[in-house]
Short mmCIF file of C-alpha atoms and ligand atoms in Angstrom, two decimals:
data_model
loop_
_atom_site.label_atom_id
_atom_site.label_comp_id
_atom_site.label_asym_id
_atom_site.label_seq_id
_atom_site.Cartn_x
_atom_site.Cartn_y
_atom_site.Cartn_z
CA UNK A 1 6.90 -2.99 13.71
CA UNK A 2 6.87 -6.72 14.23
CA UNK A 3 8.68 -8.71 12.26
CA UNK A 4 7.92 -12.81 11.65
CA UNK A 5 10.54 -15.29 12.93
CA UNK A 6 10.96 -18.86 11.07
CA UNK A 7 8.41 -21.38 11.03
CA UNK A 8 5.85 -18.36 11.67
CA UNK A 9 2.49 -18.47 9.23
CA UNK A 10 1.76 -15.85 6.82
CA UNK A 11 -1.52 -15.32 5.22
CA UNK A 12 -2.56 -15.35 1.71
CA UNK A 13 -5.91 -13.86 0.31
CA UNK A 14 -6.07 -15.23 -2.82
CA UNK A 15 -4.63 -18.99 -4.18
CA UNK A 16 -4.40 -18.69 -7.71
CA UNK A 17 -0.52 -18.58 -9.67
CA UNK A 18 0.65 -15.99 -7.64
CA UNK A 19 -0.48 -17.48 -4.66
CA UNK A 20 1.10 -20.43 -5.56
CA UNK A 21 4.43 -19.04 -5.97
CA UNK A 22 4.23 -17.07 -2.74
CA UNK A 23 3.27 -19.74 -0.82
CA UNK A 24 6.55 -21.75 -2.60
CA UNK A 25 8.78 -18.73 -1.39
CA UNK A 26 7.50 -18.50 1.75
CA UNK A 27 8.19 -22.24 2.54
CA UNK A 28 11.75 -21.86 1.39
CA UNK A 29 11.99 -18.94 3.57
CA UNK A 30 10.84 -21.74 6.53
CA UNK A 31 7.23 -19.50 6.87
CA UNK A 32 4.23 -21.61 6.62
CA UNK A 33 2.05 -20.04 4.13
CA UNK A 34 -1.86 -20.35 5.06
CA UNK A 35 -4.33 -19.66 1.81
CA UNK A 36 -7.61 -18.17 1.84
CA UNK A 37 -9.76 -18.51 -1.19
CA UNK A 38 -12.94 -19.80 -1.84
CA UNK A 39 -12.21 -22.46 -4.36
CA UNK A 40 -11.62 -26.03 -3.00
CA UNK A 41 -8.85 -26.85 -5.75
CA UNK A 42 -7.32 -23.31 -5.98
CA UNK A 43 -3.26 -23.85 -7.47
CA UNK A 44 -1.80 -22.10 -4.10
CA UNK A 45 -3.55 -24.66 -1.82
CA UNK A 46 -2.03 -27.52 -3.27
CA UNK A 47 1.28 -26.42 -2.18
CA UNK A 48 0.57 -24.08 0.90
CA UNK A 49 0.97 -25.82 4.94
CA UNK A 50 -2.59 -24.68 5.35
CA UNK A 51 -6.07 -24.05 3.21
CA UNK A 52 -8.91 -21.93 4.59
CA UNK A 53 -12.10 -22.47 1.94
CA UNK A 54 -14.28 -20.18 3.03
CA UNK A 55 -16.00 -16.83 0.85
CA UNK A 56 -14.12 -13.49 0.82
CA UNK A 57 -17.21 -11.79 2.42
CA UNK A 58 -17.43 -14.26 5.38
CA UNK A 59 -15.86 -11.92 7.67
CA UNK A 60 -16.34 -14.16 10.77
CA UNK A 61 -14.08 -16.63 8.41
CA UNK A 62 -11.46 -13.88 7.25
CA UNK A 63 -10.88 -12.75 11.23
CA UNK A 64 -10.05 -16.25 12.23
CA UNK A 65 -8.01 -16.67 9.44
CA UNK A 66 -5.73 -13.66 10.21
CA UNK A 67 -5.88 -14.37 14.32
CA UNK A 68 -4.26 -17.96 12.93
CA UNK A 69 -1.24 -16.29 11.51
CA UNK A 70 1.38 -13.75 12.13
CA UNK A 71 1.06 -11.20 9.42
CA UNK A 72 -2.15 -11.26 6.39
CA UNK A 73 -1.07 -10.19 2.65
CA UNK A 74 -3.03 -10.99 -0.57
CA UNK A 75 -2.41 -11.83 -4.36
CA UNK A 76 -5.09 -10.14 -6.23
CA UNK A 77 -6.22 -6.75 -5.95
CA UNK A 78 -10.27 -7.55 -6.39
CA UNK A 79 -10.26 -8.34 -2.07
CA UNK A 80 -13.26 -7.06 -0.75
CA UNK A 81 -11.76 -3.80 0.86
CA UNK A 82 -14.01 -4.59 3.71
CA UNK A 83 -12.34 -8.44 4.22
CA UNK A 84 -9.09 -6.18 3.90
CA UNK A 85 -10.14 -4.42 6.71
CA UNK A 86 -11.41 -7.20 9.15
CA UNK A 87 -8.14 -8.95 8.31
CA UNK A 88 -6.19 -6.00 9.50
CA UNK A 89 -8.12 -5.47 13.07
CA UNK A 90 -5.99 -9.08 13.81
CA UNK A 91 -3.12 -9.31 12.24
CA UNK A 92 -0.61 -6.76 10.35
CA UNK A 93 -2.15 -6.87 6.88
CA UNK A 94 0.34 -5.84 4.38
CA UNK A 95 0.17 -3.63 2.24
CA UNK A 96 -2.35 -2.19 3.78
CA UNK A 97 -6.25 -1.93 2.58
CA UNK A 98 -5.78 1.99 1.21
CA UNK A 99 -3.56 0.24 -1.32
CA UNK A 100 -6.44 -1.69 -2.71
CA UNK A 101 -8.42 0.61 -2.53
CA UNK A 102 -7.11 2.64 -4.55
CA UNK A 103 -6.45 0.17 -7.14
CA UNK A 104 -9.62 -1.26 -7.28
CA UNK A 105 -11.24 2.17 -8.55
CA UNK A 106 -9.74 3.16 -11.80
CA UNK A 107 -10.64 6.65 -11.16
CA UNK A 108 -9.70 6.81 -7.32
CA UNK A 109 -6.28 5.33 -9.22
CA UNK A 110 -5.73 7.87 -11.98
CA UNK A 111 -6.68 10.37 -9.54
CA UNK A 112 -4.53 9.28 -7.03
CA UNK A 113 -1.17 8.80 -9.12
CA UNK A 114 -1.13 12.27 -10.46
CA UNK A 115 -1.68 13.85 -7.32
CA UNK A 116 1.88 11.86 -6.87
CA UNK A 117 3.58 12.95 -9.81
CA UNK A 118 2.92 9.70 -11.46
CA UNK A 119 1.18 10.86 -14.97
CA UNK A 120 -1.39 9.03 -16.55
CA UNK A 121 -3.37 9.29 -20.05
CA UNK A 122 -6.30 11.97 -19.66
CA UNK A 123 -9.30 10.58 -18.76
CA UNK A 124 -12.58 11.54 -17.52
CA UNK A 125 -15.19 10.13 -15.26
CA UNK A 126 -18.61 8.41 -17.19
CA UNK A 127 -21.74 7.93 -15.43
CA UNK A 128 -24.46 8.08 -18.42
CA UNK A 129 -24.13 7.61 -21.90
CA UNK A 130 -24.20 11.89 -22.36
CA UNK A 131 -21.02 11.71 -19.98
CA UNK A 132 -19.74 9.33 -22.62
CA UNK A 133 -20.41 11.36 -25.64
CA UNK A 134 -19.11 14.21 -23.57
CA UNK A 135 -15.85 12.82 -22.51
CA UNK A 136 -15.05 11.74 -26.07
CA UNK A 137 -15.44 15.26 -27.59
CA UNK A 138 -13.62 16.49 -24.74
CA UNK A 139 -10.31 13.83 -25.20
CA UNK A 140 -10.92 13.43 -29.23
CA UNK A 141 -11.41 9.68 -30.92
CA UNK A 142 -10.27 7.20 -30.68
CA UNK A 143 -10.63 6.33 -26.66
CA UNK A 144 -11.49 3.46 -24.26
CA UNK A 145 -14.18 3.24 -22.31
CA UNK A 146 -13.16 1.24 -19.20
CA UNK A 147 -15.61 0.36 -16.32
CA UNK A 148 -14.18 2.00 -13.19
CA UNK A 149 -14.23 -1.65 -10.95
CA UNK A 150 -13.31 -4.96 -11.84
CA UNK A 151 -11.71 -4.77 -15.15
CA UNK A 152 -8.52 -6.82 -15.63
CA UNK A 153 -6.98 -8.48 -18.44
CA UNK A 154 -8.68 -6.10 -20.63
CA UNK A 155 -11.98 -7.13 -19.67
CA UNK A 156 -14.72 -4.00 -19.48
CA UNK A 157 -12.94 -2.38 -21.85
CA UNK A 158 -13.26 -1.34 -25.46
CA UNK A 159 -11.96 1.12 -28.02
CA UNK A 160 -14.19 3.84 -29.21
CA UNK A 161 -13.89 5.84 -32.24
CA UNK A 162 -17.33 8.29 -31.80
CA UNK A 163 -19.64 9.70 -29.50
CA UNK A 164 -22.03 7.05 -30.78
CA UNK A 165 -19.94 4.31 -30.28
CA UNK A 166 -18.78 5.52 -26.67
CA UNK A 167 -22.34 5.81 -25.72
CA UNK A 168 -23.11 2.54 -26.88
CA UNK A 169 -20.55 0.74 -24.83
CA UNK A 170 -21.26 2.15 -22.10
CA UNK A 171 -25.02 0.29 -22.35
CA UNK A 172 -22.96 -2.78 -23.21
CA UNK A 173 -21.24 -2.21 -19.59
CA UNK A 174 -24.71 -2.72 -18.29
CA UNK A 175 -24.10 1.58 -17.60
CA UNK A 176 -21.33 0.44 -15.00
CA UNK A 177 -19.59 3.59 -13.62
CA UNK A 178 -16.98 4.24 -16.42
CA UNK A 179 -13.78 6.18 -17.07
CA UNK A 180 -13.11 7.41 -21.13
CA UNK A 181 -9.26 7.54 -21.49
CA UNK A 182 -7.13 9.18 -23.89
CA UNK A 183 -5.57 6.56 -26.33
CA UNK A 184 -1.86 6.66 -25.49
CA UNK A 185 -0.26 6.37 -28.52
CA UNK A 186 2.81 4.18 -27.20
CA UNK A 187 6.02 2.92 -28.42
CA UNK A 188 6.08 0.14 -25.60
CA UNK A 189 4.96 -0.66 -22.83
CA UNK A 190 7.34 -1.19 -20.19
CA UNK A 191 6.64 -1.99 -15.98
CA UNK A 192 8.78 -1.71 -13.55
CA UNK A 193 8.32 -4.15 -10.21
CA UNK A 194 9.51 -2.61 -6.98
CA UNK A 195 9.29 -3.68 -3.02
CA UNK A 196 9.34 -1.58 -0.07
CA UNK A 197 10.51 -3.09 3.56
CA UNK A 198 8.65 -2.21 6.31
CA UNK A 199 11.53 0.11 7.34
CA UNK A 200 10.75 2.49 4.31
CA UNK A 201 13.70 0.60 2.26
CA UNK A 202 12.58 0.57 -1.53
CA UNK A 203 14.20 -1.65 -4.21
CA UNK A 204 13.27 -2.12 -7.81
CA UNK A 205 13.98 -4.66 -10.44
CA UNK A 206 15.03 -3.50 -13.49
CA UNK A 207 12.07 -2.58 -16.00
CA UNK A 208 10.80 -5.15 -18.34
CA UNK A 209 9.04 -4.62 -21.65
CA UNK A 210 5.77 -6.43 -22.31
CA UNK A 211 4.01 -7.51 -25.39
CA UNK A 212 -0.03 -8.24 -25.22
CA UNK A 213 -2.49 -10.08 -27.35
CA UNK A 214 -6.14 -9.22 -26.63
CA UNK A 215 -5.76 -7.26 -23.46
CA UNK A 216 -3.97 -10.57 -21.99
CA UNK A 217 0.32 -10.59 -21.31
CA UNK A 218 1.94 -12.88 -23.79
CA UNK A 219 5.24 -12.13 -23.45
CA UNK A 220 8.07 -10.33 -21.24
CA UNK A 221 11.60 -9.11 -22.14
CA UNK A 222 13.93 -8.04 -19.09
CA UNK A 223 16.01 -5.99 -18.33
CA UNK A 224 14.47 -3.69 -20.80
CA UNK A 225 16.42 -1.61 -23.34
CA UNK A 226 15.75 1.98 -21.80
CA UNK A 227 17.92 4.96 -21.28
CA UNK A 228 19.27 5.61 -17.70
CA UNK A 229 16.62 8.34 -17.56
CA UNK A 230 13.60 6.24 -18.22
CA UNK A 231 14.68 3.60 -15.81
CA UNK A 232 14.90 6.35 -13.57
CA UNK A 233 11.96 7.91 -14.14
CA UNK A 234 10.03 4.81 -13.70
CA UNK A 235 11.68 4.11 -10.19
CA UNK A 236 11.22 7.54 -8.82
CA UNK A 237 7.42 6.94 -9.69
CA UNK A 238 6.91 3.98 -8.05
CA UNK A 239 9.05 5.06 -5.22
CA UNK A 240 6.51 8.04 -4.80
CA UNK A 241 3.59 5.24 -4.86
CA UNK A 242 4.85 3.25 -2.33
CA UNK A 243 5.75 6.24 -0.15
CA UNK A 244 2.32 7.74 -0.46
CA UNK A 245 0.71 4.51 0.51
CA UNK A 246 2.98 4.04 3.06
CA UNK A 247 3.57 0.36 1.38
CA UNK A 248 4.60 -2.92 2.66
CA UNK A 249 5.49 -5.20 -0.64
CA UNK A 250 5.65 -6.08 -3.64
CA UNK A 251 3.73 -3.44 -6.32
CA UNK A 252 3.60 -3.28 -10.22
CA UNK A 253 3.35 -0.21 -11.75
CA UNK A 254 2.65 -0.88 -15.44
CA UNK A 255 3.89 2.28 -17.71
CA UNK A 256 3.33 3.39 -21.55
CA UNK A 257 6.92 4.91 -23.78
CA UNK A 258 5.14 7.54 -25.92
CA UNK A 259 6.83 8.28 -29.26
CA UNK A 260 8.61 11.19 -27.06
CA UNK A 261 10.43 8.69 -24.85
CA UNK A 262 8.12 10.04 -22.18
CA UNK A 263 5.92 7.78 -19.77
CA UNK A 264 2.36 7.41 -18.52
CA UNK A 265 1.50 5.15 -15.69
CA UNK A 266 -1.18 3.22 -16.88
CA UNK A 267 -2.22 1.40 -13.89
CA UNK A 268 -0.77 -0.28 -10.13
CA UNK A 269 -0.96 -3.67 -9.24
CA UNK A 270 -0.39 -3.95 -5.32
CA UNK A 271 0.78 -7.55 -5.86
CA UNK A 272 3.10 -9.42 -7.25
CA UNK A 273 2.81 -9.47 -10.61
CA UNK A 274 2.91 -11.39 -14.06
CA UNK A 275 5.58 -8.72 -15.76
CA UNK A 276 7.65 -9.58 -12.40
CA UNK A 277 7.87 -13.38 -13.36
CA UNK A 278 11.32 -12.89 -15.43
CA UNK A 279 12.99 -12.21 -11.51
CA UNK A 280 12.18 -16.36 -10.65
CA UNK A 281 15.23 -17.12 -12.90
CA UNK A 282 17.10 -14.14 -13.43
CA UNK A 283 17.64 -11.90 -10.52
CA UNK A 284 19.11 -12.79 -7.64
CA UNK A 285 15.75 -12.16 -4.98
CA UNK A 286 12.69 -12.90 -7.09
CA UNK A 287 9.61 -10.82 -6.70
CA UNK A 288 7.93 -13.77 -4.43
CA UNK A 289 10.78 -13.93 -2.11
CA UNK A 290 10.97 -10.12 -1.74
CA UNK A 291 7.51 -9.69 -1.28
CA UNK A 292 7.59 -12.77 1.23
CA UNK A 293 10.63 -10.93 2.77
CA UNK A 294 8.97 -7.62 3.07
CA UNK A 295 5.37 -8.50 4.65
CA UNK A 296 7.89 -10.53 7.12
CA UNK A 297 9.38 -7.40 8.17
CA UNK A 298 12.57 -8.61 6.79
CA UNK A 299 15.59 -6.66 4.97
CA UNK A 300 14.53 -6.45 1.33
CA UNK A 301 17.34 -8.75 -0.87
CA UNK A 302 19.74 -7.87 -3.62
CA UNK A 303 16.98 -6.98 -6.57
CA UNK A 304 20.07 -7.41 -9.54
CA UNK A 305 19.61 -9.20 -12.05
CA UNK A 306 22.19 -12.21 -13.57
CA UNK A 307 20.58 -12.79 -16.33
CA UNK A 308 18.20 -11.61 -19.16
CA UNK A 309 15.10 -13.09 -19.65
CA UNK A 310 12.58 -14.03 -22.04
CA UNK A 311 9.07 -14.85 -20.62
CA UNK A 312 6.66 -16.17 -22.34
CA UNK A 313 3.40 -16.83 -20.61
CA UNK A 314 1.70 -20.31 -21.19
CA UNK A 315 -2.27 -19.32 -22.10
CA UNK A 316 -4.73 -21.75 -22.79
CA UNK A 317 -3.84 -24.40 -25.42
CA UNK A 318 -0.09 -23.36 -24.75
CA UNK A 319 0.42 -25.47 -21.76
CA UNK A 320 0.31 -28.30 -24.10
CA UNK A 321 3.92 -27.37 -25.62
CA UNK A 322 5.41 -28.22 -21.82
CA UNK A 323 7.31 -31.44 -23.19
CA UNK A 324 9.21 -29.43 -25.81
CA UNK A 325 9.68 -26.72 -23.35
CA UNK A 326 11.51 -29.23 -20.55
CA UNK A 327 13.88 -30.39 -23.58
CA UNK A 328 14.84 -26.78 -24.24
CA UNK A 329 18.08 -26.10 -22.06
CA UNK A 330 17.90 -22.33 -21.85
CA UNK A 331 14.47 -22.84 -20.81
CA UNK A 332 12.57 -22.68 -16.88
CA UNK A 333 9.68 -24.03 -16.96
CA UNK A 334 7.01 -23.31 -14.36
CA UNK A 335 2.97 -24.69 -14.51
CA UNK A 336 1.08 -23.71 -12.36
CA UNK A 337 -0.95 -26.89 -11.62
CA UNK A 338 -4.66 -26.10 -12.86
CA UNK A 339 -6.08 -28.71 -13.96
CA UNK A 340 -8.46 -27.21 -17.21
CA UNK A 341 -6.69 -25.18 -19.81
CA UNK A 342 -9.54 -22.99 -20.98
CA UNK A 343 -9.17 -20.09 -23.20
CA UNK A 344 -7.47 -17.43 -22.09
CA UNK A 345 -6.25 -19.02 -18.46
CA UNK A 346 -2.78 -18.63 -17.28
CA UNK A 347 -1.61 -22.13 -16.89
CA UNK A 348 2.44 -21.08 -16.43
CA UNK A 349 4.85 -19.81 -17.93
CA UNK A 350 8.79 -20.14 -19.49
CA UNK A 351 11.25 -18.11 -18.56
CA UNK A 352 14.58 -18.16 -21.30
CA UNK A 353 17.62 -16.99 -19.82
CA UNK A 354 21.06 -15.77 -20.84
CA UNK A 355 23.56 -14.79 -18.92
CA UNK A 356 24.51 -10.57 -18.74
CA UNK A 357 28.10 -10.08 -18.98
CA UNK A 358 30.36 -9.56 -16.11
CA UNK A 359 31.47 -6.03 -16.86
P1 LIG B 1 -5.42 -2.53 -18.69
O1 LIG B 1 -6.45 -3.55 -18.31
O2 LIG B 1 -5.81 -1.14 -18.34
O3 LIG B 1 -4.05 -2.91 -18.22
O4 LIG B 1 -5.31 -2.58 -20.29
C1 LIG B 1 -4.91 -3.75 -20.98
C2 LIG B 1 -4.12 -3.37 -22.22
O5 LIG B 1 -4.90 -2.56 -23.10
C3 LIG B 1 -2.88 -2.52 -21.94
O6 LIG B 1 -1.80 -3.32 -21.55
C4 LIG B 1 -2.68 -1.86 -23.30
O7 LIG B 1 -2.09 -2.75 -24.22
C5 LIG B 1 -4.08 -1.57 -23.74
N1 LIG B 1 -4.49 -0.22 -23.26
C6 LIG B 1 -5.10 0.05 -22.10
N2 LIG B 1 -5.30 1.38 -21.94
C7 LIG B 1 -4.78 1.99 -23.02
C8 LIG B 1 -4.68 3.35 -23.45
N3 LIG B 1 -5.16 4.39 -22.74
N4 LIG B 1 -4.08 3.58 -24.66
C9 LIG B 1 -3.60 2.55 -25.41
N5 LIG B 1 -3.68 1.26 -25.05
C10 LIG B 1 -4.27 0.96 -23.89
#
């Protein structure tokens, strides 16, 4: 159970935004945040004490990365598990690899989260295109075919309304293991973002509700307008999560509202995470700092919020707005410092605030 002291160096795998904004908390926290990722010009490095360009499968490169600092934690979830592993044999790595492992499989992740209590859509496993045709008879049209690895942002996905057309995407997925899941006919989606210290302590923020455009978050609304029981609901899941992982972090659990008022996990981030973003300017720890706090080894802070927020993520083209956002008062503004804007790239974000009410 070690815990970092100040001026200590904590690891990064990964230097993209969330990287970035890690490595910013970090440094307020007086930790020197050391990046590894493979791009030369990655957003994290530009703003992190150290920079370690070297691939994710050099494993000669990832041990003397994490004998260089004092504890090893990541920002995306797509980590070779094996890099994971190397990382850990010198250095706490937290959370630990069985956390991305299981998030990198979308099957090993649906199977894993109801075996915890934490429901999900029906689904069923796809290896050939008869499996397809199979599992939509089985679930009933329309479904999504999803390939089981390396799907984010709604990539490797896409809605099927017959046997025929569920066959036919799974060819287009180059016949890429596949999961068929039910369609969850949702209300909202919600997430809730929640740390656990490395004492077992677990706090959550309060949920947010998100709004996507072609598979890709546009837009975040915090605290969310649920009942007591949802918001309850929705901790006691990802409580369960991060006990059955035995976590160390910062983790996303991203749910659907059915018409019922019921939810369905549909899937874990074991990061930080872009529905967390509101908690920079509205809660009193943000998501970075706790997560910063937690792989430390430190008390988790006060997850409250002060404020409501509106975030509205900056894709592509958007960025170009950011004078008229920096004239808005109620308005944060936060770019991540890439230096193309092409489609579909998360180049920052805004976060409008408004004060909650003292009573
Ligand atoms: P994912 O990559 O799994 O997070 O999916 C991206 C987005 O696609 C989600 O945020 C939903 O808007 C939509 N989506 C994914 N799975 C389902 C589902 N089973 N039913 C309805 N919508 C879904």
């Amino acid at each position: 159970m070690s815990a970092l002291k100040p001026a200590d160096r904590i690891g990064i795998l990964g230097g993209g935004q969330l990287g970035r904004m890690l490595a910013l908390a970090a440094a307020r926290l007086g930790l020197d945040a050391v990046i590894y990722d493979p791009e030369a010009d990655c957003p994290a490095s530009r703003v992190a004490a150290e920079h370690v360009c070297a691939p994710y499968e050099d494993l000669d490169a990832v041990a003397r990365f994490a004998r260089s600092v004092a504890a090893v934690t990541f920002e995306f979830e797509n980590v070779p598990v094996e890099s994971a592993r190397e990382a850990a044999r010198h250095a706490p790595l937290r959370p630990g690899a069985q956390a991305l492992e299981t998030a990198q499989d979308r099957l090993t992740e649906k199977t894993f989260l109801n075996a915890h209590g934490a429901r999900t859509v029906e689904f069923r496993a796809v290896n050939s295109a008869g499996d397809a045709r199979a599992a939509l008879a089985a679930l009933s049209a329309p479904a999504i075919l999803k390939t089981r690895r390396m799907g984010y942002d709604g990539k490797g996905q896409a809605v099927v309304k017959s046997a025929g057309e569920a066959a036919a995407a799974f060819e287009r997925f180059e016949s890429r293991p596949a999961i068929l899941e039910a369609f969850a006919p949702f209300r909202r989606e919600l997430s809730v973002v929640a740390a656990r210290a490395l004492d077992g302590e677990v706090r959550a923020f309060a949920l947010s509700e998100n709004h996507h455009a072609g598979g890709i978050l546009r837009e975040s609304l915090a605290p969310a307008d649920v009942s007591a029981a949802t918001e309850a609901e929705a901790v006691a899941m990802a409580r369960a999560i991060l006990e059955a992982l035995d976590y160390v972090g910062v983790i996303a659990v991203e749910l659907f509202e059915l018409e019922d008022g019921s939810l369905r996990v549909n899937e874990i981030a074991p990061r930080v995470h872009n529905t967390g973003h509101w908690t920079m300017d509205s809660c009193r720890t943000c998501q970075f700092e706790q997560h910063v706090r937690a792989v430390a080894g430190w008390p988790l802070g006060d997850a409250s919020a002060f404020a409501s927020a509106r975030m509205i993520n900056l894709i592509g083209a958007d960025v170009d707005a950011w004078p008229r956002w920096l004239a808005e008062p109620d308005a944060r503004l936060h770019l991540y410092g890439k230096r193309a804007a092409r489609e579909g790239r998360k180049m920052g974000h805004v976060t409008l605030t408004r004060p909650l009410s003292q009573d």
